[in-house]
JSON list of C-alpha atoms in Angstrom, two decimals:
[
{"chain": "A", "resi": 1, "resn": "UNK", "atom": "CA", "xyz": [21.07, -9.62, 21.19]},
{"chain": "A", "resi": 2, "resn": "UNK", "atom": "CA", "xyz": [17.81, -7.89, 21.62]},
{"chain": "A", "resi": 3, "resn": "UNK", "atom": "CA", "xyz": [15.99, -7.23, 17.65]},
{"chain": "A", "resi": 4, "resn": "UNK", "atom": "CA", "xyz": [13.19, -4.98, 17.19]},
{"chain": "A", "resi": 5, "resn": "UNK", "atom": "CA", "xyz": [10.57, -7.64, 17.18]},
{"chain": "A", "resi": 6, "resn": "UNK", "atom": "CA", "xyz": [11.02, -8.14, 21.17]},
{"chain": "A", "resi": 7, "resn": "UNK", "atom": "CA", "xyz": [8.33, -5.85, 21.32]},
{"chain": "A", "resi": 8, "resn": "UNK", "atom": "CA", "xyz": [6.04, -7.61, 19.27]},
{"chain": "A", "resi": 9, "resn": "UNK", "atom": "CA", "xyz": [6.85, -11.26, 20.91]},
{"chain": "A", "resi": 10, "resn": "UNK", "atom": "CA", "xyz": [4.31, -11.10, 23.56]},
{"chain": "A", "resi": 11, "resn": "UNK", "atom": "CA", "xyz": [1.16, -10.11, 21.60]},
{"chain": "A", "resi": 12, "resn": "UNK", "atom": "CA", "xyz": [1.04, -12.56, 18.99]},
{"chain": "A", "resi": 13, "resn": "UNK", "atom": "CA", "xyz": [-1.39, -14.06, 20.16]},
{"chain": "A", "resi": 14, "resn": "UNK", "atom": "CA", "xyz": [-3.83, -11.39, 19.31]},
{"chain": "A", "resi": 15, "resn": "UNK", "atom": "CA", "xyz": [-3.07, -11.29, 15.92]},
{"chain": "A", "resi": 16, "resn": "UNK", "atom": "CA", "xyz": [-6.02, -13.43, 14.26]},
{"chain": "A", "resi": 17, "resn": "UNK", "atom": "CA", "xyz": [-8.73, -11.89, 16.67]},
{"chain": "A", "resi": 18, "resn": "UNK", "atom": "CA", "xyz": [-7.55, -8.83, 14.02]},
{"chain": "A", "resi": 19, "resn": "UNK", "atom": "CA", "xyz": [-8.80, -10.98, 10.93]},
{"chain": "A", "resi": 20, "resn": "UNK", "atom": "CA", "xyz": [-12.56, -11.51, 12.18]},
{"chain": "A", "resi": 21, "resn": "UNK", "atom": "CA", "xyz": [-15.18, -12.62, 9.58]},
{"chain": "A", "resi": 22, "resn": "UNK", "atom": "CA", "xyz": [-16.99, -9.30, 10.38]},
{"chain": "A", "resi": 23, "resn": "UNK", "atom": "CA", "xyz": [-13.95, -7.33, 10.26]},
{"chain": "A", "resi": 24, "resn": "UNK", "atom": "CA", "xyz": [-13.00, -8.79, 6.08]},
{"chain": "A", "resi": 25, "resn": "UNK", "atom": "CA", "xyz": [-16.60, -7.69, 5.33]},
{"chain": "A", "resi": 26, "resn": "UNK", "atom": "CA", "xyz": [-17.09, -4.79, 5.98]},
{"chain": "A", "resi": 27, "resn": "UNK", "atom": "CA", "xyz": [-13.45, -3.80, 4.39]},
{"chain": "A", "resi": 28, "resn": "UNK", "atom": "CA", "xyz": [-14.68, -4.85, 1.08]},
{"chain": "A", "resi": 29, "resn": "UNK", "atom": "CA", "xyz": [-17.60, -3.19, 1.44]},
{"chain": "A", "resi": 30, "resn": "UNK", "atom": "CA", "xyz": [-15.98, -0.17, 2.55]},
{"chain": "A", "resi": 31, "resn": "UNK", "atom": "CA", "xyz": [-13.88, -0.99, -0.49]},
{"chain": "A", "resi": 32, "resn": "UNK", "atom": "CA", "xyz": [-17.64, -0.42, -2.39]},
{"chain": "A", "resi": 33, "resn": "UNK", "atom": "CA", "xyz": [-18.96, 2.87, -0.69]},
{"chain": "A", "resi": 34, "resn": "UNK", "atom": "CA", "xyz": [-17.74, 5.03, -3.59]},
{"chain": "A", "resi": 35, "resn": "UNK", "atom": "CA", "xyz": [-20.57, 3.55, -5.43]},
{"chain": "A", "resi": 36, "resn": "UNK", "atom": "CA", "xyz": [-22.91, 5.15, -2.63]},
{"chain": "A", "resi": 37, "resn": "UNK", "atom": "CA", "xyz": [-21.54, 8.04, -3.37]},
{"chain": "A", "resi": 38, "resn": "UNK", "atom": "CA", "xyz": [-21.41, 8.38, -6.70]},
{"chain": "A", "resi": 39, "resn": "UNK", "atom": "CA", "xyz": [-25.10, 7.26, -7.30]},
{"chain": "A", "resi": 40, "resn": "UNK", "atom": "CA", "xyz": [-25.67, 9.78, -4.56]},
{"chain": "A", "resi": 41, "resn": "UNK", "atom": "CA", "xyz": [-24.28, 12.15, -6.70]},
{"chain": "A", "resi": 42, "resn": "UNK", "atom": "CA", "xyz": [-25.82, 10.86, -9.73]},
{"chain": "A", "resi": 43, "resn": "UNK", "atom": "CA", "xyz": [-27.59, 13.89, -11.02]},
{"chain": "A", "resi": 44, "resn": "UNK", "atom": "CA", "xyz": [-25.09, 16.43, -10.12]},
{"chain": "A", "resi": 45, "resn": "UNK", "atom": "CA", "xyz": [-22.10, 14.80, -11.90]},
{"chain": "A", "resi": 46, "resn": "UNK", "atom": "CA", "xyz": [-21.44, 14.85, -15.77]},
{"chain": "A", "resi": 47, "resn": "UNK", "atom": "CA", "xyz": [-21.87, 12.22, -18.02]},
{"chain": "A", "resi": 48, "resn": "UNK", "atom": "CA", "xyz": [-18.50, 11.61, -18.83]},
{"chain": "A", "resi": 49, "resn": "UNK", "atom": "CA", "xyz": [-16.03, 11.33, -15.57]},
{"chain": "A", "resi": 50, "resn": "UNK", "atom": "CA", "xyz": [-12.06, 11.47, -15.78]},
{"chain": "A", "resi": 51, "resn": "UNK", "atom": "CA", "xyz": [-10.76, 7.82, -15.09]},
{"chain": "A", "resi": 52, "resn": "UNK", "atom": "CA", "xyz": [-7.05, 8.15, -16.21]},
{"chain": "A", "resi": 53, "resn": "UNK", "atom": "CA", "xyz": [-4.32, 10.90, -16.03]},
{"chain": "A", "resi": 54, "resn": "UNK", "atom": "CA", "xyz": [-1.24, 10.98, -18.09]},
{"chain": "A", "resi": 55, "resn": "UNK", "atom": "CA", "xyz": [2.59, 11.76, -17.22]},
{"chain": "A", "resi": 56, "resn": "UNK", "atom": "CA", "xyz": [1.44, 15.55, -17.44]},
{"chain": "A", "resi": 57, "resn": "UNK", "atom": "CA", "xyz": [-1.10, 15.66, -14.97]},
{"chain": "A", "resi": 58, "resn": "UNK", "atom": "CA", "xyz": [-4.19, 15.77, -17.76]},
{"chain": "A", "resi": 59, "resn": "UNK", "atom": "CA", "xyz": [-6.90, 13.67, -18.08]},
{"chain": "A", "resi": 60, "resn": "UNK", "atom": "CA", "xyz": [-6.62, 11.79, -21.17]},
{"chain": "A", "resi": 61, "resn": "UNK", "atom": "CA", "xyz": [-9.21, 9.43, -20.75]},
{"chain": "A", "resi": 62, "resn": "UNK", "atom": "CA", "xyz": [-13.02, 9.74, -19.81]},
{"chain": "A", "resi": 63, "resn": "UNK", "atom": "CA", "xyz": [-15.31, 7.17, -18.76]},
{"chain": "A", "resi": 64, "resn": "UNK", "atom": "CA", "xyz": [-19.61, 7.20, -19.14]},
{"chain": "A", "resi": 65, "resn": "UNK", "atom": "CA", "xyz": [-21.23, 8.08, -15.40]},
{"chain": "A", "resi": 66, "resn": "UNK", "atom": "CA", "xyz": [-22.10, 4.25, -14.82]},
{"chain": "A", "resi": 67, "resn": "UNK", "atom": "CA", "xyz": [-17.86, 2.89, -16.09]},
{"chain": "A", "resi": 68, "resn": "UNK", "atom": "CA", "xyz": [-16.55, 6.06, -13.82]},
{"chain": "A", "resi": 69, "resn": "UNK", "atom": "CA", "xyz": [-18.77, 5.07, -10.54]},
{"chain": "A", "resi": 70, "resn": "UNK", "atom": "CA", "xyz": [-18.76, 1.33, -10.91]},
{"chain": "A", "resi": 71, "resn": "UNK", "atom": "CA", "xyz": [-15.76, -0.06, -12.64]},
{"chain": "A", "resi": 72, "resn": "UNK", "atom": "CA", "xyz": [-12.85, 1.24, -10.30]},
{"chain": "A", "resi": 73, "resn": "UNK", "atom": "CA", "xyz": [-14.69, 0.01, -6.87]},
{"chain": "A", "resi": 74, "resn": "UNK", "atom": "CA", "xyz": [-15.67, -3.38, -7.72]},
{"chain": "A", "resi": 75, "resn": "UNK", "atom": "CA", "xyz": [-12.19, -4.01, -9.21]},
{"chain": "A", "resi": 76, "resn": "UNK", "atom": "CA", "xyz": [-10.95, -3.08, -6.04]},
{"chain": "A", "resi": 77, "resn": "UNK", "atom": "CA", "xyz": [-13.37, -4.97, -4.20]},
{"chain": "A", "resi": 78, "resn": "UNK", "atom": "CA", "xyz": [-11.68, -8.21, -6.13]},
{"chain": "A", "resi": 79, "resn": "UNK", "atom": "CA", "xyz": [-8.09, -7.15, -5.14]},
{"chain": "A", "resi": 80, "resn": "UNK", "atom": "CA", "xyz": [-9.70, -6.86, -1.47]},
{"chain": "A", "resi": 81, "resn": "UNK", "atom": "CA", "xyz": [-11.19, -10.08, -1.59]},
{"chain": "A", "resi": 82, "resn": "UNK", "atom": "CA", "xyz": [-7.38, -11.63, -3.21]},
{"chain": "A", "resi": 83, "resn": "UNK", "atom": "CA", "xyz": [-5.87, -9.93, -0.11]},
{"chain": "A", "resi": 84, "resn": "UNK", "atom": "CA", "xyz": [-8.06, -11.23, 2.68]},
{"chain": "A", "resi": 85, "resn": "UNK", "atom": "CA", "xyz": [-7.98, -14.66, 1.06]},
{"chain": "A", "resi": 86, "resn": "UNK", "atom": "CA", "xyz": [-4.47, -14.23, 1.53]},
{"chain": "A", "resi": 87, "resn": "UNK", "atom": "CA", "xyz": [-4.16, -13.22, 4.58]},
{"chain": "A", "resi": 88, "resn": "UNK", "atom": "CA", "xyz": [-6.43, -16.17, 5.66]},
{"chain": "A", "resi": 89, "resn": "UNK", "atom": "CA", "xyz": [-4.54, -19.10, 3.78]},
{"chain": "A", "resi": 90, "resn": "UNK", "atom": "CA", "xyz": [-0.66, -17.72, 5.18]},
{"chain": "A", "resi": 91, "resn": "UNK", "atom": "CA", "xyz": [0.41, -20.77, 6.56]},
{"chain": "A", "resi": 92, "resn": "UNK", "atom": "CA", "xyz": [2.91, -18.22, 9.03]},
{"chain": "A", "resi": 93, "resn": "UNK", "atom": "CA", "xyz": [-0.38, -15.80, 10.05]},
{"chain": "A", "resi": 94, "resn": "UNK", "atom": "CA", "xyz": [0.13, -16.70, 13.45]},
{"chain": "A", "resi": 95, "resn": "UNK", "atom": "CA", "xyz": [3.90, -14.78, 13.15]},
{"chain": "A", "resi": 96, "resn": "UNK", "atom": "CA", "xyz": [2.26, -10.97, 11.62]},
{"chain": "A", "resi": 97, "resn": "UNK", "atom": "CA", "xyz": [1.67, -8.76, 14.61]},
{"chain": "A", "resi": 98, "resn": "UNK", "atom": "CA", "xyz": [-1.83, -7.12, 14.41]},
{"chain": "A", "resi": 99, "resn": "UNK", "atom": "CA", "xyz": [-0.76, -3.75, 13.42]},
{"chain": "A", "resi": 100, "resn": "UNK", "atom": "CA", "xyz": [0.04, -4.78, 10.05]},
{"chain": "A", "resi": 101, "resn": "UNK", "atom": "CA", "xyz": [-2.62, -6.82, 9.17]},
{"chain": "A", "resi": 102, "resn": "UNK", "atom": "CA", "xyz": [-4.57, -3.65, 10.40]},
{"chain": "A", "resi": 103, "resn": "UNK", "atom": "CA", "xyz": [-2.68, -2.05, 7.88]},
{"chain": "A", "resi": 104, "resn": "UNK", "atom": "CA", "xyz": [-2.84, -4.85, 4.62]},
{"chain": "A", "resi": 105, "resn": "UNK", "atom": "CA", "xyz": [-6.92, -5.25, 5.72]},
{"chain": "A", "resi": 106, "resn": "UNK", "atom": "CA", "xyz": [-7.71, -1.64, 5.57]},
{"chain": "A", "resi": 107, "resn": "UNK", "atom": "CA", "xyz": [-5.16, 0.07, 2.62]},
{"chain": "A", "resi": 108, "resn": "UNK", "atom": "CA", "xyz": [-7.10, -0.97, -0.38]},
{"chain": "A", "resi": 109, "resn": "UNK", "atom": "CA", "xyz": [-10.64, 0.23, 0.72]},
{"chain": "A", "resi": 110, "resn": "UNK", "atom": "CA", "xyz": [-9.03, 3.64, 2.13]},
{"chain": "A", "resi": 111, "resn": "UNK", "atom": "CA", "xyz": [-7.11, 3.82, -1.48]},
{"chain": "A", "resi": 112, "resn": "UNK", "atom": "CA", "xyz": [-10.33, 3.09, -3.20]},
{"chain": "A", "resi": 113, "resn": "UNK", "atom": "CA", "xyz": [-12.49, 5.75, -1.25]},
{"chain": "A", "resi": 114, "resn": "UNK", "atom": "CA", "xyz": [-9.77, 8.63, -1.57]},
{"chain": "A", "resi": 115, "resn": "UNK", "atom": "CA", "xyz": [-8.81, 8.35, -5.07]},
{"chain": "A", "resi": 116, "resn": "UNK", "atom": "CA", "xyz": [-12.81, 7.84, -6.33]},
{"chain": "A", "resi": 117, "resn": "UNK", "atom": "CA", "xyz": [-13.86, 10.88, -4.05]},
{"chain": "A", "resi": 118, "resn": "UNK", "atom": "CA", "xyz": [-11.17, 13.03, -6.00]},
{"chain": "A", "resi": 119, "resn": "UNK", "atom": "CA", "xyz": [-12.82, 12.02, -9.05]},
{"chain": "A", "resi": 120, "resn": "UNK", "atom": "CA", "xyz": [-15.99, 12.89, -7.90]},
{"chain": "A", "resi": 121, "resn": "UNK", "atom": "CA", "xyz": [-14.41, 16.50, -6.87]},
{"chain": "A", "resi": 122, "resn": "UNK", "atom": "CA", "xyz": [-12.43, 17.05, -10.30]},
{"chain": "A", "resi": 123, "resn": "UNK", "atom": "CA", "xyz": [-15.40, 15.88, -11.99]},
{"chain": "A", "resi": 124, "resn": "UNK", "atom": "CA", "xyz": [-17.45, 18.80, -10.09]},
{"chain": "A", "resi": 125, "resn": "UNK", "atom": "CA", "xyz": [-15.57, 21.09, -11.26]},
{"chain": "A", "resi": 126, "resn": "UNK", "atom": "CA", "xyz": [-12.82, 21.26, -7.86]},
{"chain": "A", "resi": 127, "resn": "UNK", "atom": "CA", "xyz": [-9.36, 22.29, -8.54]},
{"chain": "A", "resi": 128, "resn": "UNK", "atom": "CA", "xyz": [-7.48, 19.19, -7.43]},
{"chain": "A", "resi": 129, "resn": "UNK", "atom": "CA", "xyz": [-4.29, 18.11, -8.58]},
{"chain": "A", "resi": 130, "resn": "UNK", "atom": "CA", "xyz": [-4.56, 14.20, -8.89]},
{"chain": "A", "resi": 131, "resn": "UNK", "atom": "CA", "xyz": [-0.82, 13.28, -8.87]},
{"chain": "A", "resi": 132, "resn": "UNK", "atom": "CA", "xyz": [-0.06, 15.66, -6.06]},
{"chain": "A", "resi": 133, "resn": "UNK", "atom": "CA", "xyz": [-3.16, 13.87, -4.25]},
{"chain": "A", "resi": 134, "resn": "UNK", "atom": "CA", "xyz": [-1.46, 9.97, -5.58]},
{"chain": "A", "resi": 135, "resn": "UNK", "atom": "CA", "xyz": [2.17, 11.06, -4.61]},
{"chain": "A", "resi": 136, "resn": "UNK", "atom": "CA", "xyz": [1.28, 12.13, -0.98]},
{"chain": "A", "resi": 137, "resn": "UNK", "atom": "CA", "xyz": [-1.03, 9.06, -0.35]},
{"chain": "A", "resi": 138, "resn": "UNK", "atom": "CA", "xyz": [1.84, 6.63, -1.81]},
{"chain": "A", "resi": 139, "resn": "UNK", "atom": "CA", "xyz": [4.31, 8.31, 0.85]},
{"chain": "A", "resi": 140, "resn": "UNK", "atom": "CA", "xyz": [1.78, 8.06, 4.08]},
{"chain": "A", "resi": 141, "resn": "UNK", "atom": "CA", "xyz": [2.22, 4.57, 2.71]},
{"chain": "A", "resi": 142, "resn": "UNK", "atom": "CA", "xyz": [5.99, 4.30, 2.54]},
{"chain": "A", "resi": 143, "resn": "UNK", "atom": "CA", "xyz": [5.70, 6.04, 5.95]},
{"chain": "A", "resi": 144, "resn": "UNK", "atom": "CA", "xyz": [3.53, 3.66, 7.41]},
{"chain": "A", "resi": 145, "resn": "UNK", "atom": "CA", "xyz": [5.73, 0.41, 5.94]},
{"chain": "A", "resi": 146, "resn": "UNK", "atom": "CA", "xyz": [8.72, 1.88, 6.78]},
{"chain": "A", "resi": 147, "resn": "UNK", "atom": "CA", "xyz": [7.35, 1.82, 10.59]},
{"chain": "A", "resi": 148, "resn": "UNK", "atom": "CA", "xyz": [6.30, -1.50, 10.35]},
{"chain": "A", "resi": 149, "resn": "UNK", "atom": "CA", "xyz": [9.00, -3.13, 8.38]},
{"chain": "A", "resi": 150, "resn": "UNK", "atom": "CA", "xyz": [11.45, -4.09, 11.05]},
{"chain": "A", "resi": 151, "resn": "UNK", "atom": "CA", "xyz": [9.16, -5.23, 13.59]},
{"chain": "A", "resi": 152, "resn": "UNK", "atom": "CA", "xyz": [7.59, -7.93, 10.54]},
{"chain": "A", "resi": 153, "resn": "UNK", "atom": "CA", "xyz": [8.03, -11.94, 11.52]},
{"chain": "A", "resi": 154, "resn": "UNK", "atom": "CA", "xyz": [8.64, -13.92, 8.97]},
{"chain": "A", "resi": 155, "resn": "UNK", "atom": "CA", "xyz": [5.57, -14.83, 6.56]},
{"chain": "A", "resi": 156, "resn": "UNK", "atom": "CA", "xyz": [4.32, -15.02, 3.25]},
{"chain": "A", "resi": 157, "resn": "UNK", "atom": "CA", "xyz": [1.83, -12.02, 2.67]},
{"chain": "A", "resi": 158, "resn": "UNK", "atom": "CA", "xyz": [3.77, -9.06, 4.31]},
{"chain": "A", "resi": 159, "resn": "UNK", "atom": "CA", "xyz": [7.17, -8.08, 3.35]},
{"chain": "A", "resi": 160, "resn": "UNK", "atom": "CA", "xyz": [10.15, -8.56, 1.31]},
{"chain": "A", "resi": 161, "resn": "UNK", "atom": "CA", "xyz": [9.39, -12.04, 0.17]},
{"chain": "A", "resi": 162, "resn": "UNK", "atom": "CA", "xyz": [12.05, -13.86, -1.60]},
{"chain": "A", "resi": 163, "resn": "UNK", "atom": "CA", "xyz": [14.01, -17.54, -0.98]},
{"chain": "A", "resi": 164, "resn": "UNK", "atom": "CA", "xyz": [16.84, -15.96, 1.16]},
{"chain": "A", "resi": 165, "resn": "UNK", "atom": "CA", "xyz": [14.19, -14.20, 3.55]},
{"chain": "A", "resi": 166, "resn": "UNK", "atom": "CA", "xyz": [12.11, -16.91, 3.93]},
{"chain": "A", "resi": 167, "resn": "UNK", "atom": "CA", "xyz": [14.57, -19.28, 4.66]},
{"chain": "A", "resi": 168, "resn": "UNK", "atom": "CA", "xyz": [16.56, -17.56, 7.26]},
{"chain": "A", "resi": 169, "resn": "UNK", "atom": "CA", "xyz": [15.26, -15.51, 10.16]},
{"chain": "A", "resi": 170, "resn": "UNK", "atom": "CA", "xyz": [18.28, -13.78, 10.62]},
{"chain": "A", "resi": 171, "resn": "UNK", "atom": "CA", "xyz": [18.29, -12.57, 6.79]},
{"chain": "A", "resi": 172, "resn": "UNK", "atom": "CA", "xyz": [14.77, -11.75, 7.32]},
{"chain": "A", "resi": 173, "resn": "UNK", "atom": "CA", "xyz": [15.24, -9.45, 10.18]},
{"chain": "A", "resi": 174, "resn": "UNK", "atom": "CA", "xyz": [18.36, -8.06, 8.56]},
{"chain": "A", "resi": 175, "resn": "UNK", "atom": "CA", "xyz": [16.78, -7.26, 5.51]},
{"chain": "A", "resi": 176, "resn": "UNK", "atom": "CA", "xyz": [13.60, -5.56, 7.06]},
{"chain": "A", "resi": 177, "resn": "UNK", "atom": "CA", "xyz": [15.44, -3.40, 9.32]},
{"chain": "A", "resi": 178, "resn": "UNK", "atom": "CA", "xyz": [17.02, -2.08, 6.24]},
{"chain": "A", "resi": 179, "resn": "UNK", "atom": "CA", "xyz": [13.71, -1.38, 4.43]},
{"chain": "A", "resi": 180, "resn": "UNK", "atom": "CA", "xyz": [12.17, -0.13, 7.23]},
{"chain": "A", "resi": 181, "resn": "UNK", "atom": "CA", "xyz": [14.33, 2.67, 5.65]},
{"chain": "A", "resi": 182, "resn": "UNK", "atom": "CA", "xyz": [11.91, 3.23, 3.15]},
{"chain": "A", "resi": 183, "resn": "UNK", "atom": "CA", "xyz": [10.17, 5.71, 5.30]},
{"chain": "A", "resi": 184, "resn": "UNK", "atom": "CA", "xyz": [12.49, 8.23, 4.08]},
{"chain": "A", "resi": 185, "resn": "UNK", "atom": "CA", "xyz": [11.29, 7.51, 0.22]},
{"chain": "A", "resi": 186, "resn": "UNK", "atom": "CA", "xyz": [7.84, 8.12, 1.85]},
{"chain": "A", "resi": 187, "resn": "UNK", "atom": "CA", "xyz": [9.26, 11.43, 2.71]},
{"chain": "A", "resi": 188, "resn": "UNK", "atom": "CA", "xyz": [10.57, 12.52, -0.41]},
{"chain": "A", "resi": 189, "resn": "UNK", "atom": "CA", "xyz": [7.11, 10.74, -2.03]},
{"chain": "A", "resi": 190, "resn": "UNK", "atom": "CA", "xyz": [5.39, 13.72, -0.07]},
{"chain": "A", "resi": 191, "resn": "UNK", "atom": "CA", "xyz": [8.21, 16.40, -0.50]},
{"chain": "A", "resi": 192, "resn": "UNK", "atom": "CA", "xyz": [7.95, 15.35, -4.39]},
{"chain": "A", "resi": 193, "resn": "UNK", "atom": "CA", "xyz": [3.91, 16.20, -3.92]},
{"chain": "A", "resi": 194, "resn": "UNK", "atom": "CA", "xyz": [4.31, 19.35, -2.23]},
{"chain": "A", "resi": 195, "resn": "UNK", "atom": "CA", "xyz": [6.60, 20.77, -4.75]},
{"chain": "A", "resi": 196, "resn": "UNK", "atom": "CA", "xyz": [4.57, 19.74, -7.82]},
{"chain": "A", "resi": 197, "resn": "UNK", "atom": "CA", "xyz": [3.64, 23.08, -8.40]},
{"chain": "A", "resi": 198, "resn": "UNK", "atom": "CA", "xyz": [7.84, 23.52, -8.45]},
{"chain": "A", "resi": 199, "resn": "UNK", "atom": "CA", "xyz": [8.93, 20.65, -10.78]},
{"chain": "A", "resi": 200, "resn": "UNK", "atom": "CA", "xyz": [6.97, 19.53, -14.35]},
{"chain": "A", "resi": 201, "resn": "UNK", "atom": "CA", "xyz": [4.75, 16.77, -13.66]},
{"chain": "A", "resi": 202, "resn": "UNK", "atom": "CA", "xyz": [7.25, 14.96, -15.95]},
{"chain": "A", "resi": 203, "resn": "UNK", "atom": "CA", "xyz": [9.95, 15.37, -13.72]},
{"chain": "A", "resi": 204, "resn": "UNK", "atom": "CA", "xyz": [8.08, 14.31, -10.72]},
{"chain": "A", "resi": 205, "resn": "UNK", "atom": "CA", "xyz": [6.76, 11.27, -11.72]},
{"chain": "A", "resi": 206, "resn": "UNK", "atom": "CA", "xyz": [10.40, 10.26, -12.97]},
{"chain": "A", "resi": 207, "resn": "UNK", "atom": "CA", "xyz": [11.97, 11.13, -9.38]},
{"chain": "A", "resi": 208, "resn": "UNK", "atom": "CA", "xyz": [9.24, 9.34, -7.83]},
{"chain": "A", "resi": 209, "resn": "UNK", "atom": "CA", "xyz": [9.47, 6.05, -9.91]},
{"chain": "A", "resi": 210, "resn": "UNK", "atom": "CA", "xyz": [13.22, 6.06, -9.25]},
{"chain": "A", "resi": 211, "resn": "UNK", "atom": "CA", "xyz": [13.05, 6.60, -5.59]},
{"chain": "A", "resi": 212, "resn": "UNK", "atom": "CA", "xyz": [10.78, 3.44, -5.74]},
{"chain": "A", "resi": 213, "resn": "UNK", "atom": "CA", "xyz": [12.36, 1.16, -8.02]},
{"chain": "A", "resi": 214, "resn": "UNK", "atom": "CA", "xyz": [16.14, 2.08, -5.86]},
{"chain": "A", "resi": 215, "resn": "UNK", "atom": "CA", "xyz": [14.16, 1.59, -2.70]},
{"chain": "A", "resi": 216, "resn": "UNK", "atom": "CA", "xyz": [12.39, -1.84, -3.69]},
{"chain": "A", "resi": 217, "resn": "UNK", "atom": "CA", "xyz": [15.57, -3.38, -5.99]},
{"chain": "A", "resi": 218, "resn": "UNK", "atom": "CA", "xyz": [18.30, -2.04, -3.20]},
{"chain": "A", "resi": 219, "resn": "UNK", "atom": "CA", "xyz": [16.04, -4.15, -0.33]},
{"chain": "A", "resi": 220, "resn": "UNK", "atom": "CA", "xyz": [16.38, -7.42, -2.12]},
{"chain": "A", "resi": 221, "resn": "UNK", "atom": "CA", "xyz": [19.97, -7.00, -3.80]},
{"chain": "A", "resi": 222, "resn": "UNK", "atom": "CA", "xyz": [20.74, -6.25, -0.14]},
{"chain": "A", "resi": 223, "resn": "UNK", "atom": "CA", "xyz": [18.54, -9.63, 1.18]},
{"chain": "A", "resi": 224, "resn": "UNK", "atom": "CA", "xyz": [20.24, -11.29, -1.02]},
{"chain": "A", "resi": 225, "resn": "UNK", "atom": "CA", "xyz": [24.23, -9.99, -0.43]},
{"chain": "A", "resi": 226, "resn": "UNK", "atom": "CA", "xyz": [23.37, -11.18, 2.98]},
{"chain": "A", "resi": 227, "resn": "UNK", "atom": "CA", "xyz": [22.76, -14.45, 1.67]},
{"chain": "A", "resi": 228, "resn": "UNK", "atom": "CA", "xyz": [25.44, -15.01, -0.60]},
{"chain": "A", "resi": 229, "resn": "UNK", "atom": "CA", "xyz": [28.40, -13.01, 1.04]},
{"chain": "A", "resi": 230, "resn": "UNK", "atom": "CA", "xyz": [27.47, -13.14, 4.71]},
{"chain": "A", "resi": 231, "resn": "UNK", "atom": "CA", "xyz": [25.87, -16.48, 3.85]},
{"chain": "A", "resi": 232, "resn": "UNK", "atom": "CA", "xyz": [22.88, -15.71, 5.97]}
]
């Protein structure tokens, strides 16, 4: 029986020509270019800059200029660095089709830049709403894995990683073909966004988290049914 990773079979090869030297550089200093920015900005911005929002949508925590501009990028630069590292040391690289590496390489720095450069705006005085701006990114996201997710060979940086997946192919391609069904809590992610200015910001952030904790639970109680009742 033909799977969905047929497709993905005869490029392999190219995957690693994805995870140059040059390539993992400049991602974590793409991951740093919000510091650019903000000392571009330097003299227009206040001295106090909103770092943290709470379950109503308000700021409730300010950072100096220098915490607000600095902090958030090089902490991401770390996480970039952990994820390259990764990436590098995955005994199964050779298995991840190039697409998704594209995608694990590049989603921290384009995080980084998106959320810092709202800051930058709210701190300006723009009229942005941050969780509307968090919820729609997080359900590209879900989008994007959702696309991905049944076309994933098995490995140990990208996907539902547990004992039963990792020790069975056919669980593995089971249980990713089900998740790739997460692209529809990508679409209520973005739905949830849209009508923010509908629901409390309360009520939004509990649908969300719910969508995501049913969506990441339900793919490995279902990995794992497979395992013990199908004994895959």
């Amino acid at each position: 029986m033909k799977d969905n990773n047929t497709d993905y079979q005869n490029d392999n090869s190219r995957n690693n020509s994805n995870i140059s030297l040059s390539m993992a550089v400049i991602s974590v200093i793409a991951t740093l270019l919000p510091i650019i920015i903000g000392l571009a900005l330097w003299n227009k911005l206040p001295d106090e800059l909103p770092v943290h929002w709470g379950i109503k949508g308000n700021v409730d925590r300010l950072a100096t200029k220098a915490e607000g501009i600095f902090i958030m990028p090089c902490l991401c630069a770390i996480i970039q660095i952990g994820v390259l590292i990764k990436l590098y040391i995955d005994p199964r690289k050779e298995q991840i089709h190039h697409k998704p590496v594209l995608v694990s390489i590049w989603i921290v720095p384009l995080i980084t830049i998106l959320i810092n450069v709202l800051i930058y705006i709210i701190a300006l005085g723009g009229k942005v709403s941050m969780t509307m701006a968090v919820f729609f990114i997080i359900g590209v996201m879900f989008i994007g894995l959702g696309n991905y997710m049944p076309k994933l060979k098995q490995n140990y940086t990208i996907g539902i990683k547990v004992p039963w997946t990792l020790n069975s192919e056919e669980n593995w391609n089971m249980t990713h073909r089900m998740a790739g069904k997460v692209y529809v809590a990508g679409v209520i992610s973005i739905i949830i966004a849209l009508l923010n200015n509908v629901l409390s910001d309360e009520v939004t952030i509990i649908i969300f988290m719910a969508v995501f904790l049913v969506t990441g639970i339900g793919s490995v109680a279902y990995s794992f049914w497979l395992y013990k009742v199908k004994g895959l």
